Amino acid sequence: MQYILQTNHLTKAIGGRELVKDVNLHIKKGEIYGFLGPNGAGKTTVMKMITNLWKPTGGTVEIFGETLTPQSYEVLKRMGSIIEFPTFYDHMTGYENLKLHCEYMGYYNHGSIENALDMLGLTDAASRPAKSYSLGMKERLGIARAILCKPELLILDEPTNGLDPAGMKQIRDLLKMLCTEYGITIMISSHILSEIESIADTIGVINHGTMMKEIGMKEIAQMSLSYIELAVLNTKKAAFVLSEKLGLANFKIVEDGKIRIYDNSVSTQEMSKALALNDVEVIALGKKAETLEDYFLKMTAEVGKSC
């Protein structure tokens, strides 16, 4: 399969310490790729190498079928990005900052600046100096700048930082529209799992600098992620009943008073009856489905135990 962006054994070390190691990611044209990981997992490091801000210690980055080098100017012109926090000339207005970016990129398309400002809800603030913008407004101005020249590939590092829930929804809807209507491929990093879950086609999970897994959201939806959640007063006694009386092995105590049972060989009715017969007081019992957050936390917890 031809990927618009892929990395091959991408590694970055600073001062003898490896920030990321052997990262292989694959992004298909026209998709939204969610790059997930806890703070310090290596997301920004990878994105800095993809956008040529940092040079890899080892491995390569391929974009549009070309290996990225310090001279890949034409490749970089086809990309838009926000890495970490966007910066601007504070004394210049929002409009002037975007105009300067167009001149820098050699992009002259009548109405493009106004259109970008409108899409990000910044039309009324366009004539104000950037130093007067709130954190959320600067984040939106950064996204406006990133999409201004209609890039084929958009790299966004935690783009919803500083935004309220309404602003986050606005960005989510905008990214869906850019992907669907303009065919822009988007890579977005985040630790806000619900945001990624609602827009991504594929997710890549990184932790401790190591790529854990790449998986399509459709594949996650098709996986058997349902479970029975049991809340009781005495988890030790309940676990005994589940194991010894019902013969269940695939369950775990997730927190005091709650047990998740992943074995579907016993119905909730049978379970409830067995617990009652053995004097286990049940507070709640019901079926639930594992979310992307559950999947992500389980994966990162497993790697944390092995490190």
Short mmCIF file of C-alpha atoms in Angstrom, two decimals:
data_model
loop_
_atom_site.label_atom_id
_atom_site.label_comp_id
_atom_site.label_asym_id
_atom_site.label_seq_id
_atom_site.Cartn_x
_atom_site.Cartn_y
_atom_site.Cartn_z
CA MET A 1 0.00 0.00 0.00
CA GLN A 2 1.20 3.50 -0.85
CA TYR A 3 1.38 5.77 2.19
CA ILE A 4 1.44 9.56 2.05
CA LEU A 5 3.61 9.52 5.18
CA GLN A 6 5.62 6.77 6.79
CA THR A 7 8.59 6.48 9.11
CA ASN A 8 11.11 3.67 9.10
CA HIS A 9 12.86 2.80 12.37
CA LEU A 10 12.78 6.47 13.32
CA THR A 11 15.02 7.13 16.31
CA LYS A 12 16.07 10.26 18.17
CA ALA A 13 18.65 10.43 20.95
CA ILE A 14 19.84 13.50 22.82
CA GLY A 15 22.75 13.35 25.23
CA GLY A 16 22.88 9.59 24.99
CA ARG A 17 19.19 9.25 25.95
CA GLU A 18 16.77 7.84 23.38
CA LEU A 19 13.60 9.92 23.21
CA VAL A 20 12.03 7.65 20.59
CA LYS A 21 13.26 4.36 19.19
CA ASP A 22 12.46 2.41 16.01
CA VAL A 23 9.15 4.19 15.36
CA ASN A 24 7.33 2.88 12.29
CA LEU A 25 4.10 4.65 11.45
CA HIS A 26 2.02 4.53 8.28
CA ILE A 27 -0.53 7.14 7.20
CA LYS A 28 -2.78 6.60 4.21
CA LYS A 29 -3.83 9.41 1.89
CA GLY A 30 -7.14 11.04 2.81
CA GLU A 31 -7.39 9.75 6.37
CA ILE A 32 -7.28 11.29 9.83
CA TYR A 33 -4.55 9.60 11.84
CA GLY A 34 -4.74 9.96 15.61
CA PHE A 35 -1.35 9.85 17.30
CA LEU A 36 -1.97 8.90 20.94
CA GLY A 37 0.30 8.80 23.93
CA PRO A 38 0.69 10.11 27.48
CA ASN A 39 2.66 13.29 28.10
CA GLY A 40 6.34 12.57 27.46
CA ALA A 41 5.60 9.52 25.29
CA GLY A 42 7.46 10.93 22.27
CA LYS A 43 4.63 12.36 20.13
CA THR A 44 6.15 15.82 19.70
CA THR A 45 9.62 14.38 19.07
CA VAL A 46 8.28 12.29 16.18
CA MET A 47 6.35 15.24 14.76
CA LYS A 48 9.42 17.49 14.93
CA MET A 49 11.32 14.98 12.81
CA ILE A 50 8.43 14.64 10.36
CA THR A 51 8.38 18.41 9.85
CA ASN A 52 12.20 18.62 9.59
CA LEU A 53 12.60 20.68 12.77
CA TRP A 54 14.76 17.94 14.25
CA LYS A 55 17.05 15.55 12.41
CA PRO A 56 16.72 11.83 13.24
CA THR A 57 19.54 10.02 14.98
CA GLY A 58 18.52 6.98 12.97
CA GLY A 59 15.86 5.89 10.50
CA THR A 60 14.04 7.84 7.82
CA VAL A 61 10.86 9.79 7.12
CA GLU A 62 9.11 9.36 3.77
CA ILE A 63 6.55 11.95 2.63
CA PHE A 64 4.78 11.82 -0.73
CA GLY A 65 7.07 8.92 -1.65
CA GLU A 66 10.27 10.91 -1.03
CA THR A 67 12.79 10.47 1.77
CA LEU A 68 12.93 13.67 3.82
CA THR A 69 16.27 15.51 3.74
CA PRO A 70 17.41 19.00 4.88
CA GLN A 71 16.84 20.10 1.26
CA SER A 72 13.23 18.86 0.97
CA TYR A 73 11.84 22.37 0.51
CA GLU A 74 9.20 21.46 -2.08
CA VAL A 75 7.92 18.59 0.06
CA LEU A 76 7.59 20.87 3.09
CA LYS A 77 5.63 23.41 1.02
CA ARG A 78 2.93 20.80 0.57
CA MET A 79 2.49 20.47 4.35
CA GLY A 80 0.90 22.55 7.07
CA SER A 81 1.76 22.11 10.73
CA ILE A 82 1.50 23.20 14.33
CA ILE A 83 4.21 21.78 16.57
CA GLU A 84 3.86 22.53 20.28
CA PHE A 85 2.54 26.07 20.80
CA PRO A 86 2.14 28.35 17.74
CA THR A 87 4.08 31.63 17.86
CA PHE A 88 3.39 34.90 16.06
CA TYR A 89 4.67 38.43 15.67
CA ASP A 90 2.79 39.94 18.60
CA HIS A 91 2.79 43.51 17.30
CA MET A 92 1.16 42.41 14.03
CA THR A 93 -2.54 41.72 13.63
CA GLY A 94 -3.93 38.25 13.08
CA TYR A 95 -4.53 39.14 9.43
CA GLU A 96 -0.99 40.48 8.98
CA ASN A 97 0.52 37.33 10.48
CA LEU A 98 -1.38 35.20 7.98
CA LYS A 99 -0.46 37.51 5.09
CA LEU A 100 3.21 37.25 6.02
CA HIS A 101 2.91 33.45 6.02
CA CYS A 102 1.42 33.52 2.51
CA GLU A 103 4.32 35.66 1.29
CA TYR A 104 6.81 33.33 2.92
CA MET A 105 5.17 30.31 1.24
CA GLY A 106 4.78 32.09 -2.11
CA TYR A 107 1.05 31.48 -1.95
CA TYR A 108 -1.22 34.14 -3.43
CA ASN A 109 -4.86 33.14 -3.63
CA HIS A 110 -7.43 35.92 -3.35
CA GLY A 111 -9.70 35.52 -0.34
CA SER A 112 -7.72 32.67 1.25
CA ILE A 113 -6.84 34.65 4.38
CA GLU A 114 -10.41 35.81 4.93
CA ASN A 115 -11.66 32.28 4.37
CA ALA A 116 -9.22 30.79 6.91
CA LEU A 117 -10.11 33.42 9.51
CA ASP A 118 -13.80 32.77 8.96
CA MET A 119 -13.44 29.00 9.33
CA LEU A 120 -11.70 29.48 12.67
CA GLY A 121 -14.12 32.11 13.96
CA LEU A 122 -11.50 34.88 13.98
CA THR A 123 -12.96 37.38 11.50
CA ASP A 124 -13.88 39.90 14.21
CA ALA A 125 -10.40 39.65 15.74
CA ALA A 126 -8.48 39.84 12.46
CA SER A 127 -7.51 43.51 12.91
CA ARG A 128 -6.36 43.11 16.50
CA PRO A 129 -2.67 42.58 17.39
CA ALA A 130 -1.80 38.96 18.14
CA LYS A 131 -0.57 39.90 21.61
CA SER A 132 -4.17 40.64 22.60
CA TYR A 133 -5.33 37.13 21.66
CA SER A 134 -6.24 34.61 24.35
CA LEU A 135 -4.53 31.21 24.47
CA GLY A 136 -7.43 29.59 22.65
CA MET A 137 -7.51 32.32 19.98
CA LYS A 138 -3.78 31.89 19.32
CA GLU A 139 -4.33 28.16 18.95
CA ARG A 140 -7.07 28.83 16.39
CA LEU A 141 -4.89 31.36 14.58
CA GLY A 142 -2.18 28.71 14.41
CA ILE A 143 -4.63 26.28 12.80
CA ALA A 144 -5.72 29.02 10.37
CA ARG A 145 -2.08 29.48 9.39
CA ALA A 146 -1.56 25.73 9.03
CA ILE A 147 -4.50 25.30 6.63
CA LEU A 148 -4.06 28.65 4.85
CA CYS A 149 -2.16 27.33 1.83
CA LYS A 150 -4.41 24.28 1.34
CA PRO A 151 -1.79 21.68 2.30
CA GLU A 152 -2.03 18.07 1.19
CA LEU A 153 -0.80 16.93 4.59
CA LEU A 154 -1.61 18.57 7.93
CA ILE A 155 0.44 17.81 11.06
CA LEU A 156 -1.18 19.03 14.28
CA ASP A 157 0.43 18.58 17.68
CA GLU A 158 -2.23 18.85 20.42
CA PRO A 159 -4.25 21.48 18.47
CA THR A 160 -7.07 21.77 21.02
CA ASN A 161 -4.85 23.06 23.84
CA GLY A 162 -6.45 26.06 25.51
CA LEU A 163 -9.83 25.57 23.86
CA ASP A 164 -13.14 25.28 25.67
CA PRO A 165 -15.55 22.42 24.79
CA ALA A 166 -17.28 24.52 22.13
CA GLY A 167 -13.94 25.43 20.58
CA MET A 168 -12.85 21.79 20.62
CA LYS A 169 -16.01 20.77 18.78
CA GLN A 170 -15.43 23.54 16.24
CA ILE A 171 -11.93 22.22 15.51
CA ARG A 172 -13.18 18.64 15.38
CA ASP A 173 -15.83 19.56 12.81
CA LEU A 174 -13.31 21.62 10.84
CA LEU A 175 -10.83 18.74 10.60
CA LYS A 176 -13.55 16.37 9.42
CA MET A 177 -14.56 18.88 6.75
CA LEU A 178 -10.96 19.46 5.59
CA CYS A 179 -10.46 15.71 5.24
CA THR A 180 -13.80 14.96 3.59
CA GLU A 181 -14.27 17.98 1.31
CA TYR A 182 -10.68 19.02 0.58
CA GLY A 183 -9.02 15.60 0.73
CA ILE A 184 -6.41 16.78 3.22
CA THR A 185 -4.63 14.01 5.10
CA ILE A 186 -4.37 14.85 8.79
CA MET A 187 -2.10 13.60 11.54
CA ILE A 188 -3.22 14.84 14.94
CA SER A 189 -1.63 14.07 18.29
CA SER A 190 -3.52 14.22 21.53
CA HIS A 191 -3.95 12.77 24.99
CA ILE A 192 -7.67 13.70 24.92
CA LEU A 193 -8.84 10.31 23.80
CA SER A 194 -12.49 11.18 23.26
CA GLU A 195 -11.48 13.81 20.69
CA ILE A 196 -9.43 11.30 18.70
CA GLU A 197 -12.08 8.61 18.99
CA SER A 198 -14.69 10.86 17.38
CA ILE A 199 -12.68 11.83 14.28
CA ALA A 200 -9.84 9.38 13.57
CA ASP A 201 -9.82 6.65 10.92
CA THR A 202 -6.64 5.10 12.29
CA ILE A 203 -4.81 5.47 15.59
CA GLY A 204 -1.17 4.94 16.48
CA VAL A 205 -0.26 4.49 20.15
CA ILE A 206 3.19 5.49 21.40
CA ASN A 207 4.50 5.11 24.94
CA HIS A 208 7.98 5.52 26.44
CA GLY A 209 9.25 6.38 22.94
CA THR A 210 8.12 3.07 21.47
CA MET A 211 5.34 2.56 18.95
CA MET A 212 2.88 0.19 20.59
CA LYS A 213 0.28 -0.37 17.91
CA GLU A 214 -1.42 0.99 14.80
CA ILE A 215 -5.04 0.02 14.36
CA GLY A 216 -8.08 1.20 12.41
CA MET A 217 -11.07 2.49 14.33
CA LYS A 218 -13.28 0.09 12.38
CA GLU A 219 -11.13 -2.77 13.59
CA ILE A 220 -11.49 -1.59 17.17
CA ALA A 221 -15.27 -1.40 16.72
CA GLN A 222 -15.33 -4.98 15.46
CA MET A 223 -13.24 -6.31 18.33
CA SER A 224 -14.94 -8.01 21.22
CA LEU A 225 -14.49 -5.22 23.74
CA SER A 226 -17.68 -5.76 25.71
CA TYR A 227 -17.54 -6.85 29.32
CA ILE A 228 -19.69 -7.24 32.41
CA GLU A 229 -19.03 -4.76 35.20
CA LEU A 230 -19.78 -5.95 38.68
CA ALA A 231 -19.86 -3.66 41.73
CA VAL A 232 -19.87 -5.41 45.10
CA LEU A 233 -19.07 -4.70 48.76
CA ASN A 234 -16.56 -7.54 49.01
CA THR A 235 -14.42 -7.97 45.87
CA LYS A 236 -12.31 -10.76 47.36
CA LYS A 237 -15.37 -12.89 48.09
CA ALA A 238 -16.91 -12.07 44.70
CA ALA A 239 -13.67 -13.04 42.90
CA PHE A 240 -13.74 -16.38 44.72
CA VAL A 241 -17.28 -17.06 43.50
CA LEU A 242 -16.44 -16.09 39.93
CA SER A 243 -13.35 -18.29 39.90
CA GLU A 244 -14.33 -21.29 42.00
CA LYS A 245 -18.11 -21.48 41.58
CA LEU A 246 -18.50 -20.23 37.99
CA GLY A 247 -15.13 -21.30 36.59
CA LEU A 248 -14.28 -17.86 35.20
CA ALA A 249 -10.68 -16.79 34.71
CA ASN A 250 -10.82 -13.77 32.43
CA PHE A 251 -11.72 -11.01 34.88
CA LYS A 252 -9.90 -8.33 36.84
CA ILE A 253 -10.53 -6.00 39.77
CA VAL A 254 -10.18 -2.51 38.30
CA GLU A 255 -10.75 -0.56 41.49
CA ASP A 256 -12.05 -1.19 44.97
CA GLY A 257 -15.52 -2.62 44.71
CA LYS A 258 -15.56 -3.13 40.89
CA ILE A 259 -14.73 -6.17 38.79
CA ARG A 260 -14.70 -6.43 35.00
CA ILE A 261 -15.54 -9.85 33.56
CA TYR A 262 -14.44 -10.42 29.96
CA ASP A 263 -15.65 -14.03 29.77
CA ASN A 264 -19.08 -14.15 28.10
CA SER A 265 -19.74 -17.82 28.81
CA VAL A 266 -21.92 -16.93 31.81
CA SER A 267 -24.97 -14.66 31.63
CA THR A 268 -25.58 -11.80 34.05
CA GLN A 269 -28.56 -13.73 35.41
CA GLU A 270 -26.43 -16.80 36.23
CA MET A 271 -23.77 -14.59 37.75
CA SER A 272 -26.26 -12.69 39.88
CA LYS A 273 -27.79 -15.95 41.13
CA ALA A 274 -24.41 -17.48 42.05
CA LEU A 275 -23.32 -14.36 43.90
CA ALA A 276 -26.59 -14.21 45.85
CA LEU A 277 -26.38 -17.89 46.82
CA ASN A 278 -22.91 -17.26 48.22
CA ASP A 279 -23.97 -14.17 50.19
CA VAL A 280 -22.15 -11.63 48.01
CA GLU A 281 -23.96 -8.31 48.15
CA VAL A 282 -24.23 -6.90 44.62
CA ILE A 283 -24.47 -3.12 44.19
CA ALA A 284 -24.60 -3.12 40.37
CA LEU A 285 -24.29 -5.64 37.56
CA GLY A 286 -24.50 -4.90 33.85
CA LYS A 287 -22.94 -5.15 30.42
CA LYS A 288 -20.66 -2.39 29.14
CA ALA A 289 -18.45 -1.75 26.11
CA GLU A 290 -14.79 -0.85 26.27
CA THR A 291 -14.03 2.59 24.83
CA LEU A 292 -10.90 3.76 23.05
CA GLU A 293 -9.85 5.23 26.40
CA ASP A 294 -10.09 1.81 28.06
CA TYR A 295 -8.14 0.25 25.18
CA PHE A 296 -5.48 2.95 25.32
CA LEU A 297 -5.07 2.85 29.10
CA LYS A 298 -4.83 -0.93 29.11
CA MET A 299 -2.14 -0.84 26.43
CA THR A 300 -0.04 1.87 28.07
CA ALA A 301 -0.44 0.25 31.48
CA GLU A 302 0.87 -3.02 30.11
CA VAL A 303 3.99 -1.38 28.67
CA GLY A 304 4.47 0.53 31.92
CA LYS A 305 4.60 -2.73 33.86
CA SER A 306 7.20 -4.16 31.50
CA CYS A 307 9.51 -1.13 31.69
#
